[in-house]
Amino acid sequence: MSSALKWMPLVAALALAGCARDGYYDDRGTDYVDAESSAPLVLPDARDDRRFGNAMPVPEAQGSFVSQGEDFRVPPPRALGAGSGVQAGGVALREAAGQRWLVIGAAPSVVWSELEDFVAERGLTVVQRDANRGLLVTDQARLSVRPGLQQGASELRCEQGGSPQQRCLRALQRRFEARGATASASSLAVQRPGEQANPLLTRSGGEWRLELPYGVDRTWAELSYQLEADFAVQERRELLEQDAEARTFLVDYLTLSARSEGIWDTLTSFGGADPQRIRLSLEASGPQSAVLKADSADDRELSDEDRRELLERVAGLLG
């Protein structure tokens, strides 16, 4: 090969590099270096705040930033698609431990307003009305609204004598579904959630645990529903048993370390990793707070990092 031909690859690379930046193929990978901040958008003072929200909201990270020796690990945001939370403006029926209620993707103040209209349209006699508590008692049922466990959601119950009223819930569900399907329901779909406490991953006695700012009964009901929906992937994460009286869940979970080993085993043709059997235990820590712990339920030790990663996933289902 002549010396001229030996230099051809280098010449071609230099030529393409020049084209990549200023020629046909513009590389904009470093444009952020020269980027300048724009002035914030200013909306008219007469605007309706309820009609504006983030077009592309960033999921909140669950837990807290915790230093582990020389390392610093940022807790991840909730995985997209994790769990089965209700979208803004949506409505879903929840059922657990003999109880039924609606979860609505709107602020309690919006749901309360719709609830008052619902009662008025049906000519029901109001026996007690307490907007601060979200309580509306009629001659036929006890209606209550309170913030949901997910950000920007509300829980709506219709009961009589402590038992859920199925016909009432169906009527309310149809109303909110119709409301969310019309253009006039835009206020339902764009309500910005107010400040709300989130699940917090903490360390106590040398072990990770998940602190939940909700009453233990509500937490159990929602967690039961979310685990049934999310822990349904064979050989990766499965809900095996749940004990409402002991407030425990038995799951098979392919831990972080097992997933890492599984990649290596696949590459070396040694087979895949097996899920680990883990017990999740929910305990009351106060009138409106609970704690979730994770412990091994087989002969394998649950590592510190695997416990944390599992609890982070559960936090994503509830947050």
Short mmCIF file of C-alpha atoms in Angstrom, two decimals:
data_model
loop_
_atom_site.label_atom_id
_atom_site.label_comp_id
_atom_site.label_asym_id
_atom_site.label_seq_id
_atom_site.Cartn_x
_atom_site.Cartn_y
_atom_site.Cartn_z
CA MET A 1 0.00 0.00 0.00
CA SER A 2 1.37 3.42 -0.91
CA SER A 3 2.08 6.01 1.80
CA ALA A 4 -0.64 8.24 0.35
CA LEU A 5 -3.29 5.58 0.84
CA LYS A 6 -2.22 5.01 4.44
CA TRP A 7 -3.17 8.58 5.29
CA MET A 8 -6.62 8.37 3.65
CA PRO A 9 -8.57 7.21 6.81
CA LEU A 10 -7.16 10.09 8.84
CA VAL A 11 -7.95 12.64 6.16
CA ALA A 12 -11.48 11.28 5.83
CA ALA A 13 -12.01 11.40 9.60
CA LEU A 14 -10.86 15.02 9.78
CA ALA A 15 -13.09 15.95 6.88
CA LEU A 16 -16.14 14.31 8.45
CA ALA A 17 -15.38 15.94 11.79
CA GLY A 18 -15.48 19.32 10.13
CA CYS A 19 -18.78 18.53 8.43
CA ALA A 20 -20.23 17.25 11.68
CA ARG A 21 -19.96 20.60 13.38
CA ASP A 22 -20.47 23.20 10.67
CA GLY A 23 -21.42 21.15 7.64
CA TYR A 24 -24.22 18.78 6.82
CA TYR A 25 -24.24 16.99 10.18
CA ASP A 26 -24.45 19.61 12.89
CA ASP A 27 -23.33 18.24 16.26
CA ARG A 28 -25.20 20.20 18.95
CA GLY A 29 -23.88 18.17 21.85
CA THR A 30 -21.95 21.13 23.32
CA ASP A 31 -24.50 23.87 22.66
CA TYR A 32 -25.37 23.94 26.37
CA VAL A 33 -21.97 25.55 27.03
CA ASP A 34 -23.08 28.75 25.32
CA ALA A 35 -26.75 28.53 26.29
CA GLU A 36 -28.33 31.50 28.06
CA SER A 37 -31.32 31.48 30.39
CA SER A 38 -34.50 33.04 29.09
CA ALA A 39 -36.76 35.26 31.11
CA PRO A 40 -39.60 33.32 32.77
CA LEU A 41 -42.95 33.33 31.04
CA VAL A 42 -45.29 35.97 32.49
CA LEU A 43 -49.01 35.22 32.34
CA PRO A 44 -51.79 37.81 32.71
CA ASP A 45 -52.86 38.62 36.27
CA ALA A 46 -56.43 37.61 35.42
CA ARG A 47 -55.40 34.08 34.53
CA ASP A 48 -57.08 31.07 36.13
CA ASP A 49 -54.27 29.25 37.97
CA ARG A 50 -56.26 26.02 37.89
CA ARG A 51 -55.80 25.80 34.12
CA PHE A 52 -52.02 25.79 34.14
CA GLY A 53 -49.55 23.14 35.24
CA ASN A 54 -46.25 21.55 34.29
CA ALA A 55 -46.36 20.06 30.80
CA MET A 56 -43.50 17.67 31.58
CA PRO A 57 -43.27 17.29 35.37
CA VAL A 58 -40.16 15.62 36.80
CA PRO A 59 -41.02 12.74 39.17
CA GLU A 60 -40.12 13.37 42.79
CA ALA A 61 -37.31 11.27 44.23
CA GLN A 62 -38.36 8.98 47.04
CA GLY A 63 -36.37 8.96 50.27
CA SER A 64 -33.56 11.28 51.23
CA PHE A 65 -30.03 11.88 50.04
CA VAL A 66 -27.89 9.63 52.18
CA SER A 67 -24.10 9.48 52.32
CA GLN A 68 -22.68 5.99 52.53
CA GLY A 69 -19.03 6.44 53.47
CA GLU A 70 -17.20 7.98 50.55
CA ASP A 71 -20.08 7.26 48.18
CA PHE A 72 -23.13 9.44 47.64
CA ARG A 73 -26.20 7.74 46.23
CA VAL A 74 -29.11 9.79 44.97
CA PRO A 75 -32.44 7.99 45.41
CA PRO A 76 -34.05 7.44 42.01
CA PRO A 77 -37.36 8.99 40.96
CA ARG A 78 -40.40 6.81 40.67
CA ALA A 79 -40.07 4.46 37.72
CA LEU A 80 -42.36 5.39 34.85
CA GLY A 81 -45.26 2.99 34.77
CA ALA A 82 -44.65 1.67 38.27
CA GLY A 83 -47.81 0.91 40.16
CA SER A 84 -51.26 1.89 38.99
CA GLY A 85 -51.79 5.43 40.18
CA VAL A 86 -54.69 7.44 38.77
CA GLN A 87 -53.79 10.02 36.15
CA ALA A 88 -54.85 13.66 36.51
CA GLY A 89 -58.59 13.88 35.87
CA GLY A 90 -59.02 10.10 36.05
CA VAL A 91 -61.01 7.96 38.45
CA ALA A 92 -60.56 4.38 39.67
CA LEU A 93 -62.30 2.05 42.10
CA ARG A 94 -60.22 0.63 44.94
CA GLU A 95 -61.16 -2.44 46.97
CA ALA A 96 -59.32 -4.03 49.88
CA ALA A 97 -60.18 -5.74 53.15
CA GLY A 98 -63.92 -5.48 52.48
CA GLN A 99 -63.75 -1.73 51.82
CA ARG A 100 -64.40 0.14 48.56
CA TRP A 101 -63.64 3.70 47.60
CA LEU A 102 -62.80 5.90 44.63
CA VAL A 103 -59.42 7.42 43.90
CA ILE A 104 -59.74 10.55 41.78
CA GLY A 105 -56.92 12.41 40.07
CA ALA A 106 -57.88 15.84 41.39
CA ALA A 107 -57.37 17.97 44.48
CA PRO A 108 -59.80 17.43 47.40
CA SER A 109 -61.18 20.96 46.96
CA VAL A 110 -62.24 20.14 43.39
CA VAL A 111 -63.75 16.80 44.39
CA TRP A 112 -65.62 18.47 47.27
CA SER A 113 -67.20 20.98 44.91
CA GLU A 114 -68.35 18.19 42.60
CA LEU A 115 -69.67 16.24 45.58
CA GLU A 116 -71.83 19.14 46.73
CA ASP A 117 -73.27 19.42 43.22
CA PHE A 118 -73.92 15.66 43.19
CA VAL A 119 -75.90 15.86 46.44
CA ALA A 120 -77.84 18.94 45.33
CA GLU A 121 -78.81 17.47 41.96
CA ARG A 122 -80.28 14.40 43.64
CA GLY A 123 -82.22 16.44 46.16
CA LEU A 124 -80.64 14.67 49.15
CA THR A 125 -81.16 16.13 52.61
CA VAL A 126 -77.87 17.27 54.13
CA VAL A 127 -77.64 16.34 57.81
CA GLN A 128 -74.04 17.47 58.35
CA ARG A 129 -71.59 19.45 56.23
CA ASP A 130 -67.95 20.02 57.27
CA ALA A 131 -65.77 21.26 54.42
CA ASN A 132 -62.63 21.35 56.58
CA ARG A 133 -62.95 17.63 57.28
CA GLY A 134 -64.31 16.82 53.82
CA LEU A 135 -67.43 15.32 55.39
CA LEU A 136 -70.93 15.47 53.91
CA VAL A 137 -73.61 13.43 55.66
CA THR A 138 -77.03 13.03 54.02
CA ASP A 139 -80.16 11.17 55.00
CA GLN A 140 -78.97 8.24 52.85
CA ALA A 141 -75.18 8.00 53.18
CA ARG A 142 -71.99 9.40 54.65
CA LEU A 143 -69.76 10.94 51.97
CA SER A 144 -66.14 11.83 52.73
CA VAL A 145 -63.21 13.29 50.81
CA ARG A 146 -59.57 13.39 51.85
CA PRO A 147 -56.16 13.62 50.14
CA GLY A 148 -55.04 10.40 48.48
CA LEU A 149 -51.73 8.71 49.02
CA GLN A 150 -50.48 9.76 45.58
CA GLN A 151 -49.65 13.40 44.88
CA GLY A 152 -52.62 15.36 43.55
CA ALA A 153 -55.15 12.58 44.15
CA SER A 154 -58.19 12.34 46.43
CA GLU A 155 -60.03 9.49 48.09
CA LEU A 156 -63.83 9.56 47.96
CA ARG A 157 -65.93 7.25 50.09
CA CYS A 158 -69.68 6.65 50.30
CA GLU A 159 -70.72 4.60 53.32
CA GLN A 160 -73.67 3.77 55.50
CA GLY A 161 -73.19 2.21 58.91
CA GLY A 162 -69.50 1.74 58.15
CA SER A 163 -70.16 -0.30 55.00
CA PRO A 164 -69.46 0.94 51.45
CA GLN A 165 -72.49 1.73 49.31
CA GLN A 166 -71.87 0.20 45.92
CA ARG A 167 -74.67 1.99 44.06
CA CYS A 168 -73.55 5.34 45.41
CA LEU A 169 -69.93 4.68 44.40
CA ARG A 170 -70.97 3.61 40.91
CA ALA A 171 -73.01 6.80 40.47
CA LEU A 172 -70.10 8.93 41.66
CA GLN A 173 -67.67 7.05 39.43
CA ARG A 174 -69.86 7.64 36.37
CA ARG A 175 -70.10 11.31 37.23
CA PHE A 176 -66.36 11.83 37.52
CA GLU A 177 -65.66 9.74 34.42
CA ALA A 178 -68.10 11.87 32.43
CA ARG A 179 -66.67 15.02 33.98
CA GLY A 180 -63.14 14.04 33.03
CA ALA A 181 -64.18 13.22 29.45
CA THR A 182 -65.58 16.67 28.66
CA ALA A 183 -63.77 19.87 27.77
CA SER A 184 -65.39 21.66 30.69
CA ALA A 185 -63.58 19.28 33.03
CA SER A 186 -60.17 20.83 32.32
CA SER A 187 -59.98 22.01 35.92
CA LEU A 188 -60.00 18.37 37.02
CA ALA A 189 -57.10 17.41 34.83
CA VAL A 190 -54.74 20.28 35.58
CA GLN A 191 -54.99 20.75 39.31
CA ARG A 192 -51.56 21.19 40.78
CA PRO A 193 -51.05 19.18 43.96
CA GLY A 194 -50.26 21.16 47.07
CA GLU A 195 -47.55 20.36 49.52
CA GLN A 196 -47.92 16.77 50.61
CA ALA A 197 -45.68 14.56 52.69
CA ASN A 198 -44.02 11.71 50.82
CA PRO A 199 -42.72 8.31 51.90
CA LEU A 200 -39.25 8.71 53.38
CA LEU A 201 -36.50 6.12 53.31
CA THR A 202 -34.56 6.20 56.56
CA ARG A 203 -32.05 4.13 58.45
CA SER A 204 -32.77 2.82 61.95
CA GLY A 205 -30.75 0.29 63.93
CA GLY A 206 -28.44 -0.15 60.96
CA GLU A 207 -31.27 -1.16 58.59
CA TRP A 208 -33.27 0.68 55.97
CA ARG A 209 -36.99 1.19 56.51
CA LEU A 210 -39.73 3.17 54.83
CA GLU A 211 -41.56 5.80 56.88
CA LEU A 212 -45.07 6.51 55.58
CA PRO A 213 -47.05 9.64 56.50
CA TYR A 214 -50.41 7.85 56.41
CA GLY A 215 -52.50 5.91 58.89
CA VAL A 216 -51.71 2.21 58.95
CA ASP A 217 -55.18 1.10 57.74
CA ARG A 218 -55.13 3.37 54.70
CA THR A 219 -51.55 2.37 53.94
CA TRP A 220 -52.39 -1.33 54.15
CA ALA A 221 -55.36 -0.97 51.79
CA GLU A 222 -53.46 1.03 49.16
CA LEU A 223 -50.31 -1.05 49.45
CA SER A 224 -52.35 -4.23 49.01
CA TYR A 225 -53.87 -2.84 45.84
CA GLN A 226 -50.57 -1.58 44.44
CA LEU A 227 -48.65 -4.78 45.15
CA GLU A 228 -51.36 -6.88 43.54
CA ALA A 229 -51.03 -4.72 40.44
CA ASP A 230 -47.25 -4.34 40.30
CA PHE A 231 -45.89 -7.54 41.85
CA ALA A 232 -47.31 -9.79 39.15
CA VAL A 233 -44.25 -10.55 37.01
CA GLN A 234 -43.25 -14.19 37.20
CA GLU A 235 -39.64 -14.87 38.27
CA ARG A 236 -39.03 -11.16 38.90
CA ARG A 237 -41.53 -9.89 41.44
CA GLU A 238 -44.62 -11.72 42.68
CA LEU A 239 -47.02 -11.20 45.56
CA LEU A 240 -47.49 -14.64 47.14
CA GLU A 241 -49.47 -13.99 50.32
CA GLN A 242 -50.90 -11.16 52.35
CA ASP A 243 -52.08 -11.24 55.94
CA ALA A 244 -54.40 -8.35 56.77
CA GLU A 245 -54.42 -9.15 60.48
CA ALA A 246 -50.63 -9.28 60.84
CA ARG A 247 -50.22 -6.61 58.12
CA THR A 248 -47.55 -8.54 56.26
CA PHE A 249 -46.90 -9.36 52.61
CA LEU A 250 -44.87 -12.29 51.36
CA VAL A 251 -43.20 -11.63 48.01
CA ASP A 252 -40.68 -13.18 45.66
CA TYR A 253 -38.36 -10.46 44.42
CA LEU A 254 -35.37 -10.55 42.09
CA THR A 255 -33.07 -8.32 44.09
CA LEU A 256 -30.59 -5.81 42.74
CA SER A 257 -27.62 -8.06 43.47
CA ALA A 258 -29.37 -11.05 41.88
CA ARG A 259 -30.13 -9.04 38.76
CA SER A 260 -26.48 -8.03 38.52
CA GLU A 261 -25.36 -11.64 38.93
CA GLY A 262 -27.95 -12.71 36.38
CA ILE A 263 -26.36 -10.53 33.71
CA TRP A 264 -22.96 -12.12 34.34
CA ASP A 265 -24.43 -15.63 34.45
CA THR A 266 -26.16 -15.04 31.13
CA LEU A 267 -22.92 -13.87 29.55
CA THR A 268 -21.02 -16.87 30.90
CA SER A 269 -23.85 -19.39 30.19
CA PHE A 270 -24.18 -20.41 33.84
CA GLY A 271 -27.93 -19.77 34.02
CA GLY A 272 -29.98 -17.00 35.63
CA ALA A 273 -30.54 -15.76 39.18
CA ASP A 274 -33.50 -16.77 41.36
CA PRO A 275 -35.88 -14.40 43.17
CA GLN A 276 -35.51 -14.11 46.93
CA ARG A 277 -38.44 -14.64 49.28
CA ILE A 278 -39.00 -11.51 51.37
CA ARG A 279 -41.53 -10.50 54.00
CA LEU A 280 -42.77 -6.89 54.06
CA SER A 281 -44.10 -5.88 57.49
CA LEU A 282 -46.25 -2.82 58.08
CA GLU A 283 -46.47 -1.32 61.56
CA ALA A 284 -48.24 1.73 62.98
CA SER A 285 -45.83 4.35 64.29
CA GLY A 286 -48.47 6.96 65.18
CA PRO A 287 -52.11 7.93 64.51
CA GLN A 288 -51.24 9.09 60.98
CA SER A 289 -47.97 7.33 60.28
CA ALA A 290 -46.65 3.85 59.60
CA VAL A 291 -43.37 2.05 58.96
CA LEU A 292 -42.64 -0.63 56.37
CA LYS A 293 -39.77 -3.07 56.87
CA ALA A 294 -38.32 -5.79 54.64
CA ASP A 295 -36.72 -9.02 55.91
CA SER A 296 -35.57 -12.24 54.31
CA ALA A 297 -38.10 -15.08 54.48
CA ASP A 298 -35.79 -17.82 53.21
CA ASP A 299 -32.28 -19.03 54.05
CA ARG A 300 -30.58 -16.19 52.17
CA GLU A 301 -29.47 -12.97 53.80
CA LEU A 302 -31.08 -9.78 52.52
CA SER A 303 -28.24 -7.34 51.94
CA ASP A 304 -28.41 -3.72 52.99
CA GLU A 305 -28.42 -2.46 49.42
CA ASP A 306 -31.04 -4.98 48.29
CA ARG A 307 -33.33 -3.99 51.17
CA ARG A 308 -33.00 -0.35 50.25
CA GLU A 309 -33.66 -0.93 46.55
CA LEU A 310 -36.82 -2.95 47.26
CA LEU A 311 -38.19 -0.32 49.66
CA GLU A 312 -37.44 2.38 47.07
CA ARG A 313 -39.62 0.53 44.58
CA VAL A 314 -42.44 0.24 47.09
CA ALA A 315 -42.09 3.95 47.87
CA GLY A 316 -42.57 4.63 44.16
CA LEU A 317 -45.87 2.75 44.26
CA LEU A 318 -47.18 4.87 47.13
CA GLY A 319 -45.63 8.29 46.47
#
